Coordinates of C-alpha atoms in Angstrom, one line a residue:
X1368 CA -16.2 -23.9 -4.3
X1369 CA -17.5 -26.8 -2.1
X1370 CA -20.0 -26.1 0.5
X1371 CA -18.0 -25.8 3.2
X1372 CA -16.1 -22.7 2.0
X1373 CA -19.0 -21.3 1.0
X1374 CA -20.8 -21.4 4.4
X1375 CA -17.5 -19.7 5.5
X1376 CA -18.0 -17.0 3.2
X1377 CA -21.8 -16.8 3.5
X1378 CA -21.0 -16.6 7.5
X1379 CA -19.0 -13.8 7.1
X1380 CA -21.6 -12.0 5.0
X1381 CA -24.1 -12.5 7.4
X1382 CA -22.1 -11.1 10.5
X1383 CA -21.0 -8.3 8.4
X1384 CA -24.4 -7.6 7.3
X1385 CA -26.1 -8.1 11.2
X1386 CA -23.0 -5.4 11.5
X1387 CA -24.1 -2.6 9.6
X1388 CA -27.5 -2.9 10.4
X1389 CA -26.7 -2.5 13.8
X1390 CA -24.9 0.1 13.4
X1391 CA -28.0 2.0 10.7
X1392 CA -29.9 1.1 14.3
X1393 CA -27.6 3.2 16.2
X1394 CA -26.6 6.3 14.1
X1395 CA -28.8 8.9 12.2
X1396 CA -26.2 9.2 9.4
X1397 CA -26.7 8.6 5.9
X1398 CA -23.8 6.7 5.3
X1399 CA -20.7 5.2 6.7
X1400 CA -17.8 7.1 7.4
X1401 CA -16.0 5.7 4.6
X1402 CA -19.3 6.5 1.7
X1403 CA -18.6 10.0 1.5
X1404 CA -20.7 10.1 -1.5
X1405 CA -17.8 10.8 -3.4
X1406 CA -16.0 9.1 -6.4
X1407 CA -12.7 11.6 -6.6
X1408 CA -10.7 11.1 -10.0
X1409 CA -8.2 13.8 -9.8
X1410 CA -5.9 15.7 -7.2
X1411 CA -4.1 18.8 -8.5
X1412 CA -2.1 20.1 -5.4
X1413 CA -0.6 23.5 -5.7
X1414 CA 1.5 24.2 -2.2
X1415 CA 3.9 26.1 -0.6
X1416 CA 6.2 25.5 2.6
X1417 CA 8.1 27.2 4.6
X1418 CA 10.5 26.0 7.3
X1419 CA 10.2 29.2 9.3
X1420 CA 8.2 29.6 10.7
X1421 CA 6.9 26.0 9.5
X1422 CA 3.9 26.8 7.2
X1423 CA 2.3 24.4 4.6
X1424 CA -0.3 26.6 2.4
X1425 CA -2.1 24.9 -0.5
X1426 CA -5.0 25.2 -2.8
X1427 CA -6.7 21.9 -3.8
X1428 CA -8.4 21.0 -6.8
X1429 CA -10.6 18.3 -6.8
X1430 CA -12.5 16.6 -9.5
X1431 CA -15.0 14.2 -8.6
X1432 CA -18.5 12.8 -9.0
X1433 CA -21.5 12.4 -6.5
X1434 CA -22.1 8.6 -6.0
X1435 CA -25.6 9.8 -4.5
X1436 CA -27.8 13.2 -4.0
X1437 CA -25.0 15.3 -2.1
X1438 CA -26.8 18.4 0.4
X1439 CA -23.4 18.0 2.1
X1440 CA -20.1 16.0 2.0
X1441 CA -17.5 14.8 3.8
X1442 CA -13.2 15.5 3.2
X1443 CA -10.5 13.9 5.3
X1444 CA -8.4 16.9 6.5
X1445 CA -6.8 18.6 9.7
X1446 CA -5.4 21.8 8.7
X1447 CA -6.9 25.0 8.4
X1448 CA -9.3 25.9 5.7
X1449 CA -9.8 29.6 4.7
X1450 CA -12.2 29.0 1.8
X1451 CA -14.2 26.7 -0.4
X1452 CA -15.8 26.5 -3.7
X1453 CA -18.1 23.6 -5.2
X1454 CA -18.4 24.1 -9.0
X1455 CA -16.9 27.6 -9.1
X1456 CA -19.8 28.6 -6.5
X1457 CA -18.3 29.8 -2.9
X1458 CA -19.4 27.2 0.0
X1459 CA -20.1 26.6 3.3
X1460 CA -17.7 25.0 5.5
X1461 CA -17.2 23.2 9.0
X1462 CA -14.3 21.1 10.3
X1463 CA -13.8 19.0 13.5
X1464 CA -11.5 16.5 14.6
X1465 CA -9.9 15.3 10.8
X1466 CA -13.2 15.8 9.0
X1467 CA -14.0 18.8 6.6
X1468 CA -17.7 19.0 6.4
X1469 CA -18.8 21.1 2.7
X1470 CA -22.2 22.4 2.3
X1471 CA -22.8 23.6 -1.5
X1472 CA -24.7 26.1 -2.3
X1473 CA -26.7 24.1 -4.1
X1474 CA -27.3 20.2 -3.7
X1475 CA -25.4 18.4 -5.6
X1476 CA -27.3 15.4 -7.7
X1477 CA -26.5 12.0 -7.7
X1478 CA -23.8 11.3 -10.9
X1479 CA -23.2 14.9 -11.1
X1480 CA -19.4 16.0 -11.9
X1481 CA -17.8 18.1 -9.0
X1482 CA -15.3 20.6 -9.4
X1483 CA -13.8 21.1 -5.3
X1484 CA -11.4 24.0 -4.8
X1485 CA -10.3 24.0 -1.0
X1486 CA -7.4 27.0 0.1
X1487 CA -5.6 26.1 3.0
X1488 CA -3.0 27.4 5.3
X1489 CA -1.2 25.9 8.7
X1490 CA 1.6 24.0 10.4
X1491 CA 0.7 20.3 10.1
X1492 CA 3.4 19.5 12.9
X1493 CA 0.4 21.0 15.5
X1494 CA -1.7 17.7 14.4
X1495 CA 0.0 15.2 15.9
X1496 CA -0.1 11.5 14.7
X1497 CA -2.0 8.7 15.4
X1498 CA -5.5 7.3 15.3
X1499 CA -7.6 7.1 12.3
X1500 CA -6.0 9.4 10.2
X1501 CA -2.3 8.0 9.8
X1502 CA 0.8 8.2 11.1
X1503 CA 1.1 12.4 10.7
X1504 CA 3.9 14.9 9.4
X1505 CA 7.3 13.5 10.4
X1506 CA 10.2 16.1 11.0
X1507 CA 13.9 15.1 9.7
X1508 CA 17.0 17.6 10.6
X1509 CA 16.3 19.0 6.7
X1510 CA 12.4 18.9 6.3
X1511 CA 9.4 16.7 6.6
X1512 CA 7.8 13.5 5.3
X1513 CA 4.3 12.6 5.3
X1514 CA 3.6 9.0 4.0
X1515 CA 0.1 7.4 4.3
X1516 CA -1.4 10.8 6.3
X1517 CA -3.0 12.7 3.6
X1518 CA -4.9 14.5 6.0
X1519 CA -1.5 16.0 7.0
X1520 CA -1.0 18.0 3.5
X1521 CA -4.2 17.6 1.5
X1522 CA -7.7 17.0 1.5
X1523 CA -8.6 13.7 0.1
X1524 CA -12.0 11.1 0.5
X1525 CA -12.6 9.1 3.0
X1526 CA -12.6 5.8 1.2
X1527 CA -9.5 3.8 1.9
X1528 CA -10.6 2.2 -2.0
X1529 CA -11.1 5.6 -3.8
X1530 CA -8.1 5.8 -6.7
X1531 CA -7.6 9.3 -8.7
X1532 CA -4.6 10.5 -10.2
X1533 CA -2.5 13.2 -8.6
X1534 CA -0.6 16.1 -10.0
X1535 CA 1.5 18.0 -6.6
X1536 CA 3.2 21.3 -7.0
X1537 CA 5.1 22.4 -4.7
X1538 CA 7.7 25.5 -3.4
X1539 CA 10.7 24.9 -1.3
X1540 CA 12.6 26.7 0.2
X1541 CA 15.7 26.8 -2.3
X1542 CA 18.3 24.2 -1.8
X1543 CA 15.9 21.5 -0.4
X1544 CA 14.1 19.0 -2.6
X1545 CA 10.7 17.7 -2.5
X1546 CA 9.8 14.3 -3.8
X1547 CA 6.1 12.8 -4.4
X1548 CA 5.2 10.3 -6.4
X1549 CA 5.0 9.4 -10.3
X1550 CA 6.9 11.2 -12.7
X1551 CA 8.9 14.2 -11.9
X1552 CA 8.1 17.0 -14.0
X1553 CA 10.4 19.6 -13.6
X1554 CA 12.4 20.5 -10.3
X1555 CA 13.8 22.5 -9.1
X1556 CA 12.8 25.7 -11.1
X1557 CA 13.7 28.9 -9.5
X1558 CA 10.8 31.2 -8.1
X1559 CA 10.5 33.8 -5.9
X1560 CA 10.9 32.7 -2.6
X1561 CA 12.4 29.4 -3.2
X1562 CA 12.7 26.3 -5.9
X1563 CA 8.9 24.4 -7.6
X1564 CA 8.8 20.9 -8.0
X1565 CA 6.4 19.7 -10.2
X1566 CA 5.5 15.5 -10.1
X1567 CA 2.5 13.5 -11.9
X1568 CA 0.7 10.6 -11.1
X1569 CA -1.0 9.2 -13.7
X1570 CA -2.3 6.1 -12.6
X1571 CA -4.8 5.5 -10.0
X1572 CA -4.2 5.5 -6.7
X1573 CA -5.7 5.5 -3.3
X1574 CA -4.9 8.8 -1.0
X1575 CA -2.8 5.9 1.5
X1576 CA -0.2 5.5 -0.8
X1577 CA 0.1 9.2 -1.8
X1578 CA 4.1 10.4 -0.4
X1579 CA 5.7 13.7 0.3
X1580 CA 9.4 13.9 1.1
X1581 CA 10.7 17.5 1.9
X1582 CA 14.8 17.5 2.7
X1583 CA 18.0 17.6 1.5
X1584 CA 18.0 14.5 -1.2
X1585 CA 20.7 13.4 -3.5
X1586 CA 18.6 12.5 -6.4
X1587 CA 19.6 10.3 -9.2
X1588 CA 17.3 10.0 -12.1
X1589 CA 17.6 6.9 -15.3
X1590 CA 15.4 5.1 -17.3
X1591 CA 14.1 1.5 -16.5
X1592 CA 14.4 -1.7 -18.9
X1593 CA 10.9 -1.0 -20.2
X1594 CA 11.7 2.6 -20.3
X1595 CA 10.0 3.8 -17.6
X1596 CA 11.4 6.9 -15.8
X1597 CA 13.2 5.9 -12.7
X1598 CA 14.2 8.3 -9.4
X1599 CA 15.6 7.4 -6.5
X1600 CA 16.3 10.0 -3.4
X1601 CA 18.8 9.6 -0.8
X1602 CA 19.1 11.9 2.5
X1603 CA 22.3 13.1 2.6
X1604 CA 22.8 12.3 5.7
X1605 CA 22.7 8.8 6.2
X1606 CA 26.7 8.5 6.4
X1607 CA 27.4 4.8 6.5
X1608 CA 24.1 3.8 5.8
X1609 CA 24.7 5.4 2.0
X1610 CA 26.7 2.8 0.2
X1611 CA 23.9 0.1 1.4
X1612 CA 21.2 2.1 0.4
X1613 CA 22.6 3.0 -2.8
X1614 CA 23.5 -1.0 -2.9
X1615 CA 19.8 -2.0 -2.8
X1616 CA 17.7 0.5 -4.2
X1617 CA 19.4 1.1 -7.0
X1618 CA 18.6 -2.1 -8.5
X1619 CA 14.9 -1.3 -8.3
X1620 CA 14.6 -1.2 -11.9
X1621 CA 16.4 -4.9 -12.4
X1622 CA 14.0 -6.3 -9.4
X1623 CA 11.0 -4.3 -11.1
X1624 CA 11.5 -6.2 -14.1
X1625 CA 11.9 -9.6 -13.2
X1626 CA 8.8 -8.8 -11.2
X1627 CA 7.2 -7.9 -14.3
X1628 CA 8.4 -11.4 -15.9
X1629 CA 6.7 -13.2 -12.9
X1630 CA 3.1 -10.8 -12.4
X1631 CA 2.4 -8.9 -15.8
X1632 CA 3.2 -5.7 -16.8
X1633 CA 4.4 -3.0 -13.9
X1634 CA 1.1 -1.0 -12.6
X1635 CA 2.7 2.4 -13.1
X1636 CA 4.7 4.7 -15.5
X1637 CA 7.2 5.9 -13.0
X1638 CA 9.2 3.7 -10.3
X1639 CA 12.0 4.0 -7.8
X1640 CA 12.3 5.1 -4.1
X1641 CA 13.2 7.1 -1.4
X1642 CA 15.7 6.4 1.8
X1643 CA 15.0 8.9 4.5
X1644 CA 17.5 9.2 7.1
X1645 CA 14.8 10.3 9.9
X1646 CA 12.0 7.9 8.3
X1647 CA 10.8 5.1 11.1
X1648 CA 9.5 2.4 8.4
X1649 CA 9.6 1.0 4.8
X1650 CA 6.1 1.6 3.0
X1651 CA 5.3 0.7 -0.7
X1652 CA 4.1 4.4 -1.5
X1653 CA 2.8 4.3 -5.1
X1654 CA 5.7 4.5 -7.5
X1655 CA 8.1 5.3 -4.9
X1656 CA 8.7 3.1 -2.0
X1657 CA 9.9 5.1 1.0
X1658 CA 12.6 3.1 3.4
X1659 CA 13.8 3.9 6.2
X1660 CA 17.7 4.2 6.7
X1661 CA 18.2 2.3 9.4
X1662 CA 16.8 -0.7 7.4
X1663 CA 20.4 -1.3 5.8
X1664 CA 22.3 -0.6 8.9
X1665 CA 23.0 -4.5 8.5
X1666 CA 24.0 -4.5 4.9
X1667 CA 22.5 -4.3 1.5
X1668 CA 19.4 -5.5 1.3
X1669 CA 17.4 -6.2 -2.6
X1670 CA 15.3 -8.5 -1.2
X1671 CA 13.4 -5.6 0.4
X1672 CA 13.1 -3.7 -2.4
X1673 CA 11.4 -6.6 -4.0
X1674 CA 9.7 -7.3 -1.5
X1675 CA 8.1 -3.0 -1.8
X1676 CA 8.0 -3.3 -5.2
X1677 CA 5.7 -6.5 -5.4
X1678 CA 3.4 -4.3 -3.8
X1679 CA 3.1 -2.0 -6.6
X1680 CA 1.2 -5.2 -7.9
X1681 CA -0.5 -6.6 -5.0
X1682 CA -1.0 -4.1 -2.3
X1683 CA -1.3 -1.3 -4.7
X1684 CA -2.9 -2.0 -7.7
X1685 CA -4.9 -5.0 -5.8
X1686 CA -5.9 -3.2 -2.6
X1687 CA -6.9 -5.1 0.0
X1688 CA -7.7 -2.6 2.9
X1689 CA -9.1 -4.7 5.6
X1690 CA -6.9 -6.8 8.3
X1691 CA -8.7 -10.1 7.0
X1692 CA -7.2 -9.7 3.1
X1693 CA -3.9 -8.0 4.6
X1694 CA -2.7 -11.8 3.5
X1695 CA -3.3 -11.1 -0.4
X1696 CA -0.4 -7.8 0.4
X1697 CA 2.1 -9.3 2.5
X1698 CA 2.1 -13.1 1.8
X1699 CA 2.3 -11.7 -1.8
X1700 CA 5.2 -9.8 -1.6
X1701 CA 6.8 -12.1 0.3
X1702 CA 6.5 -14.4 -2.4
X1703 CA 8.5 -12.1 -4.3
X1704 CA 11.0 -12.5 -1.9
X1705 CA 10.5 -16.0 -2.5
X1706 CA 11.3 -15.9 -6.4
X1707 CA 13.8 -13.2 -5.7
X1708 CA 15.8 -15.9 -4.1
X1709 CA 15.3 -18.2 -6.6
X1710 CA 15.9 -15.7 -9.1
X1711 CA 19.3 -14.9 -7.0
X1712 CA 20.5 -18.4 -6.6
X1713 CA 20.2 -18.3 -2.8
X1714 CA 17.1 -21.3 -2.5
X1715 CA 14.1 -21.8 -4.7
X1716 CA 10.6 -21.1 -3.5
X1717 CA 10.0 -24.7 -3.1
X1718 CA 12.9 -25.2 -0.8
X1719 CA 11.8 -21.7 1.7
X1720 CA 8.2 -22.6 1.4
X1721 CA 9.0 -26.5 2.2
X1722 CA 11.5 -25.0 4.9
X1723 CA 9.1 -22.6 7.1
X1724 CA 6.6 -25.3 7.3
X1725 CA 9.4 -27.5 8.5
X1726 CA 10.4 -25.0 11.5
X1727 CA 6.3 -24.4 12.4
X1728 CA 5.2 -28.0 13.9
X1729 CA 1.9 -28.6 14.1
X1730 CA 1.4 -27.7 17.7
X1731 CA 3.2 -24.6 16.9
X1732 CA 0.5 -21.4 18.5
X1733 CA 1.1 -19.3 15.1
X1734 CA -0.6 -22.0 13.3
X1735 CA -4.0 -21.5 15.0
X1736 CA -3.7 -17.4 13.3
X1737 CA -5.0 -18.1 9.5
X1738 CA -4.3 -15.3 7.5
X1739 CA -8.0 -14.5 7.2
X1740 CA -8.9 -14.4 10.8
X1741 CA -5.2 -12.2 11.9
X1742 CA -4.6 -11.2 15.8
X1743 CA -4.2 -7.6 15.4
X1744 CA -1.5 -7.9 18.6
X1745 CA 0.2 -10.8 17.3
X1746 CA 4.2 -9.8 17.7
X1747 CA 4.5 -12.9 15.1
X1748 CA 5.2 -12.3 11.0
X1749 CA 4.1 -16.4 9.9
X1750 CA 0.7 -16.2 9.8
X1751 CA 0.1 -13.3 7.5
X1752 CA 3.5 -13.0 5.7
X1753 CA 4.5 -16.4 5.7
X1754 CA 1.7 -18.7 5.8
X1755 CA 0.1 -16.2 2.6
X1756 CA 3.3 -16.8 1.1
X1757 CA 3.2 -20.8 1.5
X1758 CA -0.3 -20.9 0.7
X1759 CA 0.8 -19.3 -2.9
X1760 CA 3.6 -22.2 -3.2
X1761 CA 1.0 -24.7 -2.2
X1762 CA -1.4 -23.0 -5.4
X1763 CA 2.1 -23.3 -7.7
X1764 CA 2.4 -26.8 -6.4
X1765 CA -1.6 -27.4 -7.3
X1766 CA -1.8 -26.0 -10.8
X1767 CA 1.3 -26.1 -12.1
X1768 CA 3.9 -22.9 -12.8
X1769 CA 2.4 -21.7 -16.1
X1770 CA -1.4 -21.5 -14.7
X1771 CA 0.1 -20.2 -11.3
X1772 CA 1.8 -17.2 -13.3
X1773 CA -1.4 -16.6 -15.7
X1774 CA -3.3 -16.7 -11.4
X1775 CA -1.2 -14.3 -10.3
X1776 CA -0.8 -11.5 -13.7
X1777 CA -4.6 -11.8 -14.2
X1778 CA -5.5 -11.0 -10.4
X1779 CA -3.6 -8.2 -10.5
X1780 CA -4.5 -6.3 -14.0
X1781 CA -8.2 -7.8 -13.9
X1782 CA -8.9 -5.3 -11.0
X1783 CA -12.0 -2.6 -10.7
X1784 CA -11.0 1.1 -10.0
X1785 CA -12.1 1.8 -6.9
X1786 CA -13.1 -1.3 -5.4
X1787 CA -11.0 -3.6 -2.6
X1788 CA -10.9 -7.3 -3.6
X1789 CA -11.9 -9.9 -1.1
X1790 CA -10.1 -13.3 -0.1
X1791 CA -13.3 -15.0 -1.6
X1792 CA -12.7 -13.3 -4.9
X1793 CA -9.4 -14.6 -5.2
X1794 CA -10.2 -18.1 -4.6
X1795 CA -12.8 -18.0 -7.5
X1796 CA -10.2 -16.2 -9.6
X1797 CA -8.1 -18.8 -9.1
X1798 CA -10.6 -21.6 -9.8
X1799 CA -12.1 -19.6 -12.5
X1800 CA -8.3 -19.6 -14.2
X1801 CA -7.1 -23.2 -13.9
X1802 CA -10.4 -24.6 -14.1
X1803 CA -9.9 -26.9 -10.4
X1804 CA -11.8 -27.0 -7.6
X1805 CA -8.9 -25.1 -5.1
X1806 CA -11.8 -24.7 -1.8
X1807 CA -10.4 -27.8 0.0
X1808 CA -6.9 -26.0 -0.9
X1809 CA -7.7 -22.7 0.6
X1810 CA -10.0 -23.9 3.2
X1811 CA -6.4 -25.3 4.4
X1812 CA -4.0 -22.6 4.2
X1813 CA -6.0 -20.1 4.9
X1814 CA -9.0 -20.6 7.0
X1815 CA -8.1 -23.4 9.1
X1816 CA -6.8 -22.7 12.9
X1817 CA -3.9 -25.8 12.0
X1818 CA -1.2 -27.1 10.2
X1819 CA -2.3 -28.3 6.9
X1820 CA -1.9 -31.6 6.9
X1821 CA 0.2 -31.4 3.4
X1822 CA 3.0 -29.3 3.2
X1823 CA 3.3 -26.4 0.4
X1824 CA 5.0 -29.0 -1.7
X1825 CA 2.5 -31.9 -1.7
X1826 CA 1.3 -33.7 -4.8
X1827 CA 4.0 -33.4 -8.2
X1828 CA 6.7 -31.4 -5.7
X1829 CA 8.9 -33.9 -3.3
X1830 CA 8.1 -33.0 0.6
X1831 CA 11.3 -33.6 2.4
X1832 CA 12.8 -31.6 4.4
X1833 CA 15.3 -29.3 3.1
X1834 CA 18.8 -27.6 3.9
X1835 CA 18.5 -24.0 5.1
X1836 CA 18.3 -21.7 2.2
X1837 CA 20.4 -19.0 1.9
X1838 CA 17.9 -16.1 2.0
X1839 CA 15.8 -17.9 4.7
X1840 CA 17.5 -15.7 7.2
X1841 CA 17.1 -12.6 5.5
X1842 CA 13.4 -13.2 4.5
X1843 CA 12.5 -14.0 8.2
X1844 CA 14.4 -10.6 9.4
X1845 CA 12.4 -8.5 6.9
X1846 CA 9.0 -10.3 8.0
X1847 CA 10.1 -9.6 11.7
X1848 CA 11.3 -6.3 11.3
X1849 CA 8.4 -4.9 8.8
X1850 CA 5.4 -6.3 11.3
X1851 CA 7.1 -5.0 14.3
X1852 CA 6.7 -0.9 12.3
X1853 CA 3.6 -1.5 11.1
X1854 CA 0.9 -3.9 13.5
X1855 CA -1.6 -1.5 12.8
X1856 CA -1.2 -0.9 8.7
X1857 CA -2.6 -3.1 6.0
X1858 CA 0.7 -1.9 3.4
X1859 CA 4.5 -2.7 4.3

């Protein structure tokens, strides 16, 4: 990297480190809020609801292991706790305001396994959403979802990088379905009081993209290209909206594939997605993207399910979870969109890319928003979704399509479990891969407060300006309509 992105970098390290020690300054805890001390590997979720009176009860086992000496820990949770044991031994327990606070019997060593069994039993519709812990227990006319609010159904860690695998069990009342992610088990299986579903997660993944859908679903269930089990859930409800849905999502497993072609082999062992009728947003839940119905109330719409599943890759698997690498999530998968089009015949990534920059002069305000340094009320998709996405066509233009692909598959399978990638990283990823000197590159698209002075297509590419493609308009309206639901999220 030259200098000057370096001083960027080292800038930033300073202020964050001047940051935390202020903050050690000012505060007698051990830790931040999100070191909990804990490195959780595994959820097994046994649970029971009831719609009348609404009741959620669960026991939660939890395997994990102490990342330091442990007198006391710290779990993510709202409802009601009625008991607790830390390696089979009963514990102490206090909760306030979305924090569980365990005291073990006995201390718990640093790099010493944890065996955490928490019982549980309350109506998460009295927590109501917001805040720091997500955006809470949504009721449809059939059920519930929960999507990125573990604390609504669960007890989980408090790092927004911890990954473990997930097994959910879970009673219904009979007729109702209940959908989380991974691979579906068995379901429904007749028991008393109602119908057990039974889903497993066997990859990684961080308690945000964790999903359960309770309603009336039609479910539909088929095996992808690479043989990977597919489900997909519809409300039955959503009248009009069906056909659409069914339109889009069912092609998951096509779109999953030629993602696959462009970023490496698909993240998990299960894929599909559920359209809630009742749902406010689309999120990239792992697995199992969740989209709201209203979403095709204009018409089928693949180029948001590629647009989801991209984030299976980058999003998911790479997790950025701070607003300045929200760029490496949503410019990403709206580079899918990109080579979706391409891939569709409706305009080649060089024509959008070379066509955005076109519509954004220079004295355009969005241009003085790089993706690193985002305005967290900004109304306007370009500088995170857009701008990430032409900084990636400017890379492609750079280094040619065959390094750009081997950039983009090794970014995403290269990972660490449990750790969130920075924008830093990814520029020496990139460099370390084609073997270029890319600062001068990045320091463009995505630290400067300006128009590069090049456009995405400078160098080998031509630079003129280009007819409208066709799924400019349809790009732009899934930027618009997915940053209007979600200012304050890092995954849409």
């Amino acid at each position: 990297m030259t200098r000057r992105l370096r001083a960027i970098r080292d800038g930033v390290a300073v202020l964050l480190v001047l940051f935390l020690y202020g903050s050690m300054l000012n505060s007698t805890a051990i830790a931040s809020p999100a070191d909990d001390g804990l490195n959780v590997t595994h959820y097994a979720l046994d649970l029971r609801y009831q719609s009348a009176p609404e009741t959620l009860s669960g026991v939660a086992t939890i395997l994990a292991t102490a990342t330091r000496e442990l007198p006391e820990f710290d779990l993510h949770f709202l409802l009601a706790v009625s008991s607790v044991s830390v390696n089979n031994e009963p514990a102490e327990f206090s909760a306030k305001d979305g924090r569980l606070t365990v005291t073990p019997a006995t201390p718990v060593a640093d790099g010493a396994d944890l065996l955490i069994v928490v019982r549980y039993r309350d109506n998460p519709a009295n927590y109501p959403p917001g805040g720091e812990h997500g955006w809470g227990w949504r009721h449809s006319p059939t059920g519930a979802v929960a999507v990125a609010s573990s604390p609504w159904w669960y007890p989980s860690s408090f790092d927004p990088a911890d990954k473990a695998t997930f097994d959910v069990s879970i009673i219904v009342p009979r007729g109702v379905e209940a959908v989380a992610n991974g691979t579906l088990q068995y379901g429904p299986f007749p028991v008393p009081g109602g119908d057990r579903w039974s889903w497993r997660g066997d990859t990684p993944q961080v308690s945000e993209l964790a999903l359960l859908a309770i309603g009336q679903y039609e479910l539909r269930t088929s095996t992808g290209p690479a043989g990977q089990p597919v489900v997909t859930a519809y409300s039955t409800d959503l009248g009009a909206l069906r056909a659409p849905a069914l339109a889009s999502v069912e092609r998951t497993p096509e779109i999953v594939q030629s993602l696959s072609n462009w970023f490496g082999p698909y993240p998990y062992h299960a894929q599909g997605g559920v359209v809630d009728s009742s749902f406010f947003n689309v999120v990239a839940t792992a697995t199992r993207p969740i989209y709201a119905g209203g979403y095709f109330r204009s018409g089928a719409n693949a180029s948001m399910v590629a647009h989801e599943n991209a984030h299976q890759w980058y999003g998911n698997a790479v997790n950025p979870v701070s607003p300045d690498t929200r760029w490496m999530s949503e410019g990403f998968a709206t580079y899918a969109e990109f080579l979706w089009s391409e891939h569709e015949g409706l305009g080649t990534a060089a024509e959008l890319a070379q066509y955005y920059y076109d519509q954004f002069p220079a004295d355009h305000p969005d241009w003085q928003q790089p993706p690193v340094v985002p305005d967290p009320d900004s109304h306007s998709a370009f500088p995170i979704y857009t701008r990430g996405a032409l900084a990636l066509q400017a890379l492609r233009t750079t280094v040619g399509d065959d390094m750009f692909f081997k950039i983009m598959r090794t970014w995403a399978v290269g990972q660490e479990l449990d750790k969130a990638p920075t924008t830093v990283e990814f520029v020496e990823h990139a460099e370390r891969i084609s073997g270029a000197d890319l600062s001068d590159l990045f320091q463009a698209w995505l630290y400067a407060a300006e128009r590069p002075a090049a456009g995405p297509n400078a160098g080998p590419s031509t630079t003129k300006k280009t007819a409208e493609p066709g799924s400019y308009g349809q790009i732009t309206a899934n930027s618009k309509l997915l940053l209007s639901q979600n200012r304050d999220r890092y995954r849409s």
